[in-house]
XYZ file of C-alpha atoms in Angstrom:
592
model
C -22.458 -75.622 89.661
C -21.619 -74.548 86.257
C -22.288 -71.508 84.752
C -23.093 -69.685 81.278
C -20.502 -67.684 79.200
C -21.422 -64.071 79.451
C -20.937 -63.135 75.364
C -21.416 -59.632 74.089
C -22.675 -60.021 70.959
C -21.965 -56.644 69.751
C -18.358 -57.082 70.972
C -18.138 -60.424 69.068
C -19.461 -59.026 66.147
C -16.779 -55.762 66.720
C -14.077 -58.325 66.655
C -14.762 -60.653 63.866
C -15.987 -57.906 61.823
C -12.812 -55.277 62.670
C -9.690 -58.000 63.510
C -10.710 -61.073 61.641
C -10.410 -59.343 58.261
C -7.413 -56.985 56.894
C -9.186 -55.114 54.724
C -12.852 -54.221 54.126
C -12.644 -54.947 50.330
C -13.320 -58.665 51.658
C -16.741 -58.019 52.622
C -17.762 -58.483 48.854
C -15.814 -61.460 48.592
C -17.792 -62.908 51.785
C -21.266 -61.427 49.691
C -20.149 -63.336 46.621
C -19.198 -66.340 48.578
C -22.578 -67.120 49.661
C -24.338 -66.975 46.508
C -21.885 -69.181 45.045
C -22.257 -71.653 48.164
C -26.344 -71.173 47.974
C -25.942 -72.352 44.033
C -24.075 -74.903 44.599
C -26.832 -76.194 47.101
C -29.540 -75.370 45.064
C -28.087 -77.474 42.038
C -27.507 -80.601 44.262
C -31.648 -80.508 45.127
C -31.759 -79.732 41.118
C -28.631 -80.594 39.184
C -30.715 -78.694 36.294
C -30.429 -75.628 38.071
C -28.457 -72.866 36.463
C -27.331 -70.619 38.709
C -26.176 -66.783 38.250
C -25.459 -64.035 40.962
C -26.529 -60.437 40.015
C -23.975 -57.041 41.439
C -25.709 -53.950 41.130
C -24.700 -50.648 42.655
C -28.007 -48.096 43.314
C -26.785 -44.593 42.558
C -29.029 -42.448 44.228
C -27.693 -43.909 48.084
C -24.845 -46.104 47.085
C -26.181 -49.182 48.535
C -25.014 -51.849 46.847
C -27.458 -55.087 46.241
C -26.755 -58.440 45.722
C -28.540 -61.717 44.617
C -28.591 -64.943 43.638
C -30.888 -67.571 42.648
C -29.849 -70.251 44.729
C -31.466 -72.174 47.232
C -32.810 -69.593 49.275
C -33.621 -69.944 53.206
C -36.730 -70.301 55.365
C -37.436 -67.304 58.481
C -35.626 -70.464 60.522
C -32.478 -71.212 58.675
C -31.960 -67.070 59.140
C -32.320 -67.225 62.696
C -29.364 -70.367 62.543
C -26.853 -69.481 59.602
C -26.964 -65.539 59.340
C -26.855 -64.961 63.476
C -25.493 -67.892 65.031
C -21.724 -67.674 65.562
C -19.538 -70.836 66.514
C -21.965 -73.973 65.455
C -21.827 -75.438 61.967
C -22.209 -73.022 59.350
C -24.490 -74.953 57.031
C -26.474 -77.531 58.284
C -29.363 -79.359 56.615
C -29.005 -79.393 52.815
C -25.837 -77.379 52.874
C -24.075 -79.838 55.081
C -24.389 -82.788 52.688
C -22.200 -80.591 50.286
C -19.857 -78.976 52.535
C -16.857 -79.772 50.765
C -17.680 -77.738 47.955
C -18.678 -74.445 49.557
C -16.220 -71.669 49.576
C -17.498 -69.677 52.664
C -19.286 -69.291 55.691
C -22.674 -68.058 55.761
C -22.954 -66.239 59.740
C -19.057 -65.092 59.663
C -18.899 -64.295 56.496
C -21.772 -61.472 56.346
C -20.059 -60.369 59.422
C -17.299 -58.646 57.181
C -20.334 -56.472 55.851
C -20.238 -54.137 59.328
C -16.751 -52.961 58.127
C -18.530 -50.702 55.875
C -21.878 -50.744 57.045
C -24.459 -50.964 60.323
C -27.217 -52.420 58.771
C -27.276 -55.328 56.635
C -30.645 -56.305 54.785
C -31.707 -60.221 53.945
C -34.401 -61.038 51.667
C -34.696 -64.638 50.686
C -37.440 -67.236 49.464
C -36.416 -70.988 50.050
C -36.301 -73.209 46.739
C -37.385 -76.168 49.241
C -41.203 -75.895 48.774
C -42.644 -74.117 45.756
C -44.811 -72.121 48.046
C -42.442 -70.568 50.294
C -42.938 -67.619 50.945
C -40.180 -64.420 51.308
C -38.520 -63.625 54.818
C -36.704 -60.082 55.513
C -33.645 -60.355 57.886
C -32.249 -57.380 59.145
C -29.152 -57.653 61.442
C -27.403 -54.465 63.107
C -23.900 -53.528 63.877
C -25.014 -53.918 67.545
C -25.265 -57.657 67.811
C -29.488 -57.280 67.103
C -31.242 -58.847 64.508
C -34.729 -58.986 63.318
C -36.771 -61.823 60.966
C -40.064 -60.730 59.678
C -42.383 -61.332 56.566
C -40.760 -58.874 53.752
C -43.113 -56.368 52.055
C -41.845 -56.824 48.987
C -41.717 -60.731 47.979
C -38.983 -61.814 45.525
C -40.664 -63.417 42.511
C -38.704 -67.039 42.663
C -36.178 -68.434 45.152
C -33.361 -67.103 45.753
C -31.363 -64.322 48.136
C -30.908 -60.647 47.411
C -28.618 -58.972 50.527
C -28.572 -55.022 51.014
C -25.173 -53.100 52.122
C -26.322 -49.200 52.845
C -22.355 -48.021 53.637
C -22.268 -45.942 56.541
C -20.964 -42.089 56.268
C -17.326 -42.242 55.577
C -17.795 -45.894 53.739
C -19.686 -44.640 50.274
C -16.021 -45.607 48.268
C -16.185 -49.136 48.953
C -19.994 -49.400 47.197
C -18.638 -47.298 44.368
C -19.715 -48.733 40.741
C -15.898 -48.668 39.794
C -15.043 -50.488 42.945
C -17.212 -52.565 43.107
C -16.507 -53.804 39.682
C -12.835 -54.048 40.570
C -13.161 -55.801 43.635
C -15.700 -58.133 42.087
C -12.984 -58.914 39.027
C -10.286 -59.166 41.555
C -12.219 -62.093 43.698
C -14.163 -64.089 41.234
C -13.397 -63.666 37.798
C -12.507 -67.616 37.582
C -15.643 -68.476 39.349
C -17.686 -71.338 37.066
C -20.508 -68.712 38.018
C -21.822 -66.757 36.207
C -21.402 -63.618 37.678
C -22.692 -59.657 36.574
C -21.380 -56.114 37.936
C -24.349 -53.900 36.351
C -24.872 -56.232 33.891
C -21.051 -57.141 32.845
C -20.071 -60.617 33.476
C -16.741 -60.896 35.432
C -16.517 -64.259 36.062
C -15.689 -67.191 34.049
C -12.858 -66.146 33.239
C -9.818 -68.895 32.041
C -7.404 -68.775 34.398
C -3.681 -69.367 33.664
C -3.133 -73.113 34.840
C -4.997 -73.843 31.950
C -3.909 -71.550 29.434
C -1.672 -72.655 26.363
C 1.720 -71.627 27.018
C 1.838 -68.047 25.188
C -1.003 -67.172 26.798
C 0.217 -67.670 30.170
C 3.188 -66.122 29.296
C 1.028 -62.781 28.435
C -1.023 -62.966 31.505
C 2.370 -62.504 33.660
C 3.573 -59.758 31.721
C 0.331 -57.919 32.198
C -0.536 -59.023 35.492
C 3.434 -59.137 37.357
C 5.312 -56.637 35.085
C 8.349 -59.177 33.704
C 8.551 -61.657 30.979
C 9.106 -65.249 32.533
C 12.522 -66.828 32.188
C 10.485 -70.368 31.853
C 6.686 -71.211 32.509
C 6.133 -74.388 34.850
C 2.873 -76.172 35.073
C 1.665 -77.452 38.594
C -1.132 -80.425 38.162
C -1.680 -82.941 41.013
C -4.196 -84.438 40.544
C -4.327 -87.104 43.704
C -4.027 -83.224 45.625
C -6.546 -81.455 43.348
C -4.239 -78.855 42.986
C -3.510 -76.875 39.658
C -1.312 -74.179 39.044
C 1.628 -72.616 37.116
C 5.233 -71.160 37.915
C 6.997 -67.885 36.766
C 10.659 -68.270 36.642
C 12.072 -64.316 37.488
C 13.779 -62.468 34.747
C 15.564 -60.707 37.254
C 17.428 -62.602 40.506
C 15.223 -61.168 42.999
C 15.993 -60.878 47.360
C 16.523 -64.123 49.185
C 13.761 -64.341 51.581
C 11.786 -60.880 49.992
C 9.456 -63.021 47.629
C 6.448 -60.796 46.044
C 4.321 -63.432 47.239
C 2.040 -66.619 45.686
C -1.812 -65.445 43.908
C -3.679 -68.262 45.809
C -7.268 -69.001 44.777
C -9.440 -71.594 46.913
C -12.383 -73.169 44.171
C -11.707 -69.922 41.906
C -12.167 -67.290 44.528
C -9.378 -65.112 45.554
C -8.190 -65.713 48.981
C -4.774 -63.947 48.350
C -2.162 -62.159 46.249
C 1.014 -62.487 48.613
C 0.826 -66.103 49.902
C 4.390 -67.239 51.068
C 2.794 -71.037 51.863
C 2.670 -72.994 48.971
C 6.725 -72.477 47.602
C 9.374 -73.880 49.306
C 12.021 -71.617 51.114
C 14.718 -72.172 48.726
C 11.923 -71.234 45.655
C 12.934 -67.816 45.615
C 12.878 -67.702 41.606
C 9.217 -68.194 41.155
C 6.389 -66.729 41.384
C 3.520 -68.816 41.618
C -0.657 -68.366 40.970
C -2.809 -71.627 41.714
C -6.161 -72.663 43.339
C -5.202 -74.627 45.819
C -8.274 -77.585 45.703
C -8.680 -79.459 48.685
C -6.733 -76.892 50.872
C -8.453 -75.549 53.729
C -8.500 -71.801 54.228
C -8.589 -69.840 57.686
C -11.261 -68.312 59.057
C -10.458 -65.177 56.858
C -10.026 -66.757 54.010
C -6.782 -64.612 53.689
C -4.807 -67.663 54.091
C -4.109 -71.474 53.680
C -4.167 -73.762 56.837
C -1.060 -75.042 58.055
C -1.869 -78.760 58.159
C -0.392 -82.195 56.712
C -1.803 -81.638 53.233
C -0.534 -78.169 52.467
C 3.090 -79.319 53.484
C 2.455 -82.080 51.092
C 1.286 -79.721 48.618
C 4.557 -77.655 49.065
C 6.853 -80.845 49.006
C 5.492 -81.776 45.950
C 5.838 -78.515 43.970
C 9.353 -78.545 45.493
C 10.082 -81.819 43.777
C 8.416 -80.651 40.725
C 10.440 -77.338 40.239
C 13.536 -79.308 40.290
C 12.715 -81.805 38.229
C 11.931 -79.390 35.928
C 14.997 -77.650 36.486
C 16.666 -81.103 35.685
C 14.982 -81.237 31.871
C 15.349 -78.133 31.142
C 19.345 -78.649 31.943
C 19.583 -81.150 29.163
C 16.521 -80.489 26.933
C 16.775 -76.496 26.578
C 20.450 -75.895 27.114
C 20.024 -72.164 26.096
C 17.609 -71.423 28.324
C 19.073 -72.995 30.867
C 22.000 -71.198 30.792
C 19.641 -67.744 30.619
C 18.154 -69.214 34.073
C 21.960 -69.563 35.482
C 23.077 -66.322 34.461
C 19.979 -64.601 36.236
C 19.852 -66.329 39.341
C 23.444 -68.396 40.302
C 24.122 -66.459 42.546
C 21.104 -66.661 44.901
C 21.310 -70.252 44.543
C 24.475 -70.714 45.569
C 23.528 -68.518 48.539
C 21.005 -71.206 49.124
C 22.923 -74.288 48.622
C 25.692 -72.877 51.757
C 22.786 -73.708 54.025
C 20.750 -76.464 52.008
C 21.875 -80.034 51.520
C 19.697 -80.371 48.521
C 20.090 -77.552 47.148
C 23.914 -77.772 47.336
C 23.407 -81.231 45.757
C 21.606 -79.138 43.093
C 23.944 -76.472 42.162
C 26.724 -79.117 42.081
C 24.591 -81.267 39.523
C 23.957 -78.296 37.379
C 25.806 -74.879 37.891
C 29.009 -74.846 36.163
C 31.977 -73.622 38.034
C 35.144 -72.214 36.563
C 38.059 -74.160 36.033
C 41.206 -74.513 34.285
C 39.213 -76.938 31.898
C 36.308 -75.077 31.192
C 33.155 -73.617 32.956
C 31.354 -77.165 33.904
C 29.324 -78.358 37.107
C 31.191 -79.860 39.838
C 29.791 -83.376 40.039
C 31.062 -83.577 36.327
C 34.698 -82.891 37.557
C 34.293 -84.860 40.505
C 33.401 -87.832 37.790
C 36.219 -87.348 35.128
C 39.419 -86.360 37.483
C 40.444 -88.025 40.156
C 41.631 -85.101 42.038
C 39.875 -81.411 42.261
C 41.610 -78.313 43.813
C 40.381 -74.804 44.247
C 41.421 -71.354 45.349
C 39.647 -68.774 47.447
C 40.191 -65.611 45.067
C 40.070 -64.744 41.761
C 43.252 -62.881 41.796
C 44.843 -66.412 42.781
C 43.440 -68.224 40.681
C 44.511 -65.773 37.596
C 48.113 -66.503 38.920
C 47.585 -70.260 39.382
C 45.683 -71.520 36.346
C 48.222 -71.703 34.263
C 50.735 -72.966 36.890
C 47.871 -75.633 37.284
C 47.424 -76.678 33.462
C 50.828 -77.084 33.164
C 51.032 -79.286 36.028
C 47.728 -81.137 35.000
C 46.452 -80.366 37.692
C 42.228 -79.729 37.595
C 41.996 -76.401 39.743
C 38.754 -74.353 40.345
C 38.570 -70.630 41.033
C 36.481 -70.394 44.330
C 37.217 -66.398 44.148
C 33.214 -65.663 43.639
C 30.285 -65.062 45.892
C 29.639 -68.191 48.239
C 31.664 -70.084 45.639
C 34.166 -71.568 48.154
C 31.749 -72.310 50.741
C 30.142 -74.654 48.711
C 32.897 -76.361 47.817
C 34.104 -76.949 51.169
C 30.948 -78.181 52.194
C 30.809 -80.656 49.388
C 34.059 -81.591 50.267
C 32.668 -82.941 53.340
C 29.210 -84.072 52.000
C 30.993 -86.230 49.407
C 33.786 -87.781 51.715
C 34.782 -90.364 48.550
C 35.171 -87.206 46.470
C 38.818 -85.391 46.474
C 37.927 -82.165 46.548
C 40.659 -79.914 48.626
C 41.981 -76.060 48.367
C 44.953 -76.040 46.831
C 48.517 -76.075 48.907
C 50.279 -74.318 47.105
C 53.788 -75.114 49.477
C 53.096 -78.903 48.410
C 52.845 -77.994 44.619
C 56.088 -76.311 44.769
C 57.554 -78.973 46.400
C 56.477 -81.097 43.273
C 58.087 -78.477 40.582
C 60.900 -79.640 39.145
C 64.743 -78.730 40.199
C 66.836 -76.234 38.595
C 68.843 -77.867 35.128
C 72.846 -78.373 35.967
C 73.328 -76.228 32.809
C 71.824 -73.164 35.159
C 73.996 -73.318 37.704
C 75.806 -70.350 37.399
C 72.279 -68.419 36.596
C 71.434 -69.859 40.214
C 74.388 -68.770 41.812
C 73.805 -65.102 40.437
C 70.256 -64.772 41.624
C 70.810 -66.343 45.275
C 73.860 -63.657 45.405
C 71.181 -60.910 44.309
C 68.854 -62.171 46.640
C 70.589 -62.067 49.813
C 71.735 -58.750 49.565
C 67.937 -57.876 49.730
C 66.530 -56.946 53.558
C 63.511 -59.166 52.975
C 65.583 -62.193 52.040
C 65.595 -62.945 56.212
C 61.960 -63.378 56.795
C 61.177 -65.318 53.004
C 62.779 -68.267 51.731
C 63.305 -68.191 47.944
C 62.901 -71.336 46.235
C 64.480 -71.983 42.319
C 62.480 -73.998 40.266
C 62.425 -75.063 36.438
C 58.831 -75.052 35.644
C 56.033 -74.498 32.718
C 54.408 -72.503 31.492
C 57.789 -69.906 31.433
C 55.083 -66.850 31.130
C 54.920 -67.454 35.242
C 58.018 -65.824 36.352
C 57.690 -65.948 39.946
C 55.517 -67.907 42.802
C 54.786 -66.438 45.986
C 53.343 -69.200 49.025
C 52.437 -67.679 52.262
C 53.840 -69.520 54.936
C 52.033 -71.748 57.872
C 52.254 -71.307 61.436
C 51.689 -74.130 63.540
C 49.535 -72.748 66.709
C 49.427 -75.364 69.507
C 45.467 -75.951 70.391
C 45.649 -74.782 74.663
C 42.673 -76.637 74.862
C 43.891 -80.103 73.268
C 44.766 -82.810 75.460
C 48.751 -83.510 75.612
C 50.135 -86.464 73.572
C 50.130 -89.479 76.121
C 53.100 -90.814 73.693
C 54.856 -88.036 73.387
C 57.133 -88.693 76.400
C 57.470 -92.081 74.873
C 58.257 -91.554 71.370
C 60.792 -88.609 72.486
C 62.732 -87.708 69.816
C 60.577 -89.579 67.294
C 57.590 -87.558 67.895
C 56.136 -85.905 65.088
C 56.153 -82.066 65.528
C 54.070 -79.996 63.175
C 56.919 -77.606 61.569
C 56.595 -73.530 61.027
C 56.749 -72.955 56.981
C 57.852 -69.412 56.145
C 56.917 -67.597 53.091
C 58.322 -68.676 50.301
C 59.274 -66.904 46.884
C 59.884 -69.018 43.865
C 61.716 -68.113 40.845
C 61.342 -70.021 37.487
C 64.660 -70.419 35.909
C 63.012 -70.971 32.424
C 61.270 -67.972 32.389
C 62.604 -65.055 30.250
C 62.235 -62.163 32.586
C 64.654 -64.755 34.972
C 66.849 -65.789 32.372
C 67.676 -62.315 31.978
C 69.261 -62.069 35.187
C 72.234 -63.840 34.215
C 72.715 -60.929 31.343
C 73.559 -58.082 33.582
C 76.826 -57.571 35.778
C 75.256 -54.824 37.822
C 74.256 -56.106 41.298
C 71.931 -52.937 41.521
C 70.139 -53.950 38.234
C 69.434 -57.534 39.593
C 68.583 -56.796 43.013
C 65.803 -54.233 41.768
C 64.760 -56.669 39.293
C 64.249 -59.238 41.874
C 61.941 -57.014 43.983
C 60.012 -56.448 41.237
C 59.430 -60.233 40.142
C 58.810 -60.617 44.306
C 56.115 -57.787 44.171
C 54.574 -59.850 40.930
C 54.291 -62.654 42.995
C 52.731 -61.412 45.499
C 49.982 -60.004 43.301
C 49.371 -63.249 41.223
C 48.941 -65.071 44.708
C 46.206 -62.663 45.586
C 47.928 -60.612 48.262
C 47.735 -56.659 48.674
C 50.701 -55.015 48.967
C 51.381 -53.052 51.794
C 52.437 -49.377 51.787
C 56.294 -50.003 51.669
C 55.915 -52.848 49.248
C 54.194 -50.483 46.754
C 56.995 -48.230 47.057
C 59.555 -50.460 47.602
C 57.902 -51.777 43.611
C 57.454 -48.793 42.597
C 61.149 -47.853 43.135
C 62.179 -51.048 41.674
C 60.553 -50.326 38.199
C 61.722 -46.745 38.021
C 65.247 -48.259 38.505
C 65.043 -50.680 35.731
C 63.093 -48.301 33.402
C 65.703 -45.385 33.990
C 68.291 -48.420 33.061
C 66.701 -49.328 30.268
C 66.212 -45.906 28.432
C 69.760 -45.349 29.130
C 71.860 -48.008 29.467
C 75.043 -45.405 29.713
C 73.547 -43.354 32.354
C 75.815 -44.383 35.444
C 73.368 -42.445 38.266
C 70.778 -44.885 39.238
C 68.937 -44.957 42.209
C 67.522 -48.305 42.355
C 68.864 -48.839 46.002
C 66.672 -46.693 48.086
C 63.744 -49.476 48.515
C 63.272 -51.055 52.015
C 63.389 -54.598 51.050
């Protein structure tokens, strides 16, 4: 045999009145709700209606009154829509209109016994022009009473009664009250009054000419937007408008989305309607069609709202896209601000990698342009993983004709190996720099002798046994010296052996071990000078300095003993230099 539910109507009413709301503020949103909604049904009995809601606070015991001439309700529909929890909240006329109501009439004067335990319900129904005026009086204990009122209201309508209990007074205060009532409705088509100042009808910012909405962001978020981005779908009823940040902002620590549902306020840090990636704006919309939760706090998660975010996704970047060719300067202003945190973005993000490659310019050694537009003018695209490298490469690289990027900044070459593989027809590779000096050209036979001195210099050096020095005769001649780590070929344990190995024998292909390499351009001055001095000391010292130089144009930090070892060097030459008779020089002291 089945049974009943046991419910505890005061403990239902502690919970939805306590835990379904995060602050009590709402409970004058829920007030305001209601009159709105009972409007709204009054005007579809008589579309000549004109509707109004009245806020007034009474100073002598802070109650604060409420009322509206709307359609009113009947000692019945009091008994169903203000104490009956779980069924349809509007039934009868309101039902017919349901899609145009902002609240619920039962839950929503629930949020009242946050600040009070006794609400107060007078109403006369507009359904029969003799209908007479019903008191409802429902307590914080899950009780409720309907009787005749005392006091009739002279035309239809609803007029509730909050008395805050001790403790509660602040949230009935005139000021607050006004606030709050600002705050929640002031782009309400109702009109609405706060002790006789209208509130409501306010123009909100979706539909304000551009300066305007520029001014209500200033005033209302504290910065002055980059760009200002409309947001009208109509097939999803859904209007709004998009800050773009004047300052880049957290990944993932958005201020939040103002999100209004029919002009009421349902919340000021919404994180539903912008996509992930949307980080740069800062959006304030009514969302139309889009279904609130039972708190009206927040949006439903449902089919429509991710539609609703896709398509203010798509919009953002396509207007990211004009504003890239049609307002170049303010473009750039956008890049500036927030590259960075794109970028960040695009190393997880296939469209948004796609994105910064279409538009974010990289640097190069032919000018600060976006990737794709490389990829469509050179054939082949190389890049570096530091600055320092590239400032020792680029000119290496014009000279060459070579196209090569500097992938020294944040999350710069991540994205470019990942659109190395996400464009597999693209050539797009970090730059070997053992391969490029392999492609230098050869010493001239009229610098022989110039060779033969510097090899001689060279392997009188300790460090001449671990690197291999290459001589090359190479533009642009300001590049003295190249320095290429080497490569070590490690063996994968875990890769399967060759099964023709055994058969190719000899003929197998072995990956080789590359050591460091040091290259010296012949053509260069400080070089050329070499062959100038008869003093093996002089050379040697001058070598280890052009070796140290190398290593710092490639990028790499010198160790302890190659800092000395440089600093020795150049105290040599200097001391050699000031006095070229001086025959006590120690330039011989370094370790390599």
């Amino acid at each position: 045999m089945r049974e009943q539910f046991q419910v505890n109507l005061r403990g239902i009413v502690e919970i939805l009145s306590h835990h379904l709301y995060s602050s009590p503020r709402v409970y004058l949103r829920e007030l305001i709700q209601n009159g709105r909604d009972a409007i709204t049904a009054r005007r579809n009995l008589d579309p000549s209606t004109s509707g109004a809601i009245q806020i007034r606070v009474d100073a002598t015991n802070g109650a604060l009154i409420i009322s509206d001439n709307g359609i009113g309700l009947t000692a019945d529909e009091m008994r169903s829509l203000l104490a009956t929890i779980g069924a349809s909240s509007k039934r009868s006329d309101f039902s017919s209109v349901r899609s145009d109501f902002l609240g619920q009439f039962g839950i929503g004067l629930l949020s009242c016994f946050l600040i009070s335990d006794e609400i107060e319900v007078r109403s006369r129904s507009a359904k029969t022009a003799d209908a007479g005026t019903d008191r409802w009086v429902g307590y914080a204990d899950g009780t409720f009473t309907v009787t005749p009122a005392d006091e009739p209201l002279d035309s239809p309508g609803t007029e509730v009664v909050v008395r805050p209990r001790r403790g509660e007074h602040e949230w009935t205060s005139a000021a607050r009250v006004r606030t709050l009532a600002e705050d929640f409705a002031r782009y309400l088509e109702v009109p609405i009054h706060v002790d006789g100042e209208l509130v409501s009808q306010q123009i909100p910012p979706w539909r304000m000419p551009r300066e305007q909405a520029e001014a209500f962001c200033r005033r209302e978020f504290g910065f002055a937007p980059l760009d200002v981005l409309p947001l009208h779908f109509d097939l999803l009823g859904f209007n709004g408008v998009a800050y773009v940040l004047d300052s880049p902002g957290r990944i993932g620590d958005r201020a939040g989305d103002t999100v209004y549902a029919r002009g009421m306020l349902l919340s000021t840090r919404n994180d539903q309607l912008a996509p992930p990636w949307a980080y740069f704006v800062r959006i304030v919309a009514d969302c139309g069609p889009l279904a609130p939760t039972a708190s009206r706090e927040a949006l439903q998660e449902n089919a429509l709202l991710g539609d609703v975010k896709k398509a203010i996704g798509r919009r953002i970047r396509d207007h990211i896209d004009d504003m890239s060719a049609d307002s170049p300067a303010r473009f750039a202003a956008f890049c500036d601000v927030h590259a960075t945190g794109l970028r960040a973005l695009a190393v997880n993000d296939d469209e948004m990698l796609d994105f910064v490659c279409r538009h974010l310019p990289v640097v190069s050694t032919v000018g600060r342009r976006p990737l794709d537009d490389l990829l469509a003018q050179y054939d082949d695209v190389h890049f570096v993983r530091s600055v320092a490298e590239y400032g020792g490469l680029a000119d290496l690289s014009r000279a060459q004709g070579m196209v090569l990027i500097n992938g020294g900044y944040v999350y710069e070459s991540e994205i470019l190996g990942k659109a190395q593989a996400r464009r597999p027809q693209a050539r797009i590779s970090e730059l070997d720099l053992l391969s490029v000096i392999d492609l230098l050209p050869e010493p001239r036979e009229a610098d022989r002798q110039l060779a033969a001195r510097v090899i001689a210099a060279w392997d009188e050096l300790p460090i001449s046994a671990d690197v291999r020095l290459r001589l090359k005769s190479f533009s642009p001649v300001s590049t003295p010296s190249l320095f290429a780590p080497g490569r070590t070929y490690m063996p994968d344990v875990n890769e399967d052996p060759d099964p023709m190995a055994d058969i190719l024998g000899e003929f197998a292909v072995v990956p080789e071990n590359v050591p460091p390499q040091l290259v010296l351009n012949l053509l260069s001055p400080p070089v050329r000078a070499l062959g100038a001095t008869s003093r093996g000391d002089i050379a040697r010292d001058s070598i280890r300095s052009l070796y140290g130089l190398g290593l710092l144009l490639a990028g790499q930090q010198l160790g302890e003993h190659q800092a000395l070892a440089l600093s020795q060097s150049l105290h040599t030459l200097i001391v050699a230099a000031a006095d070229r008779q001086n025959p006590s020089i120690q330039g011989d002291s370094a370790p390599w």
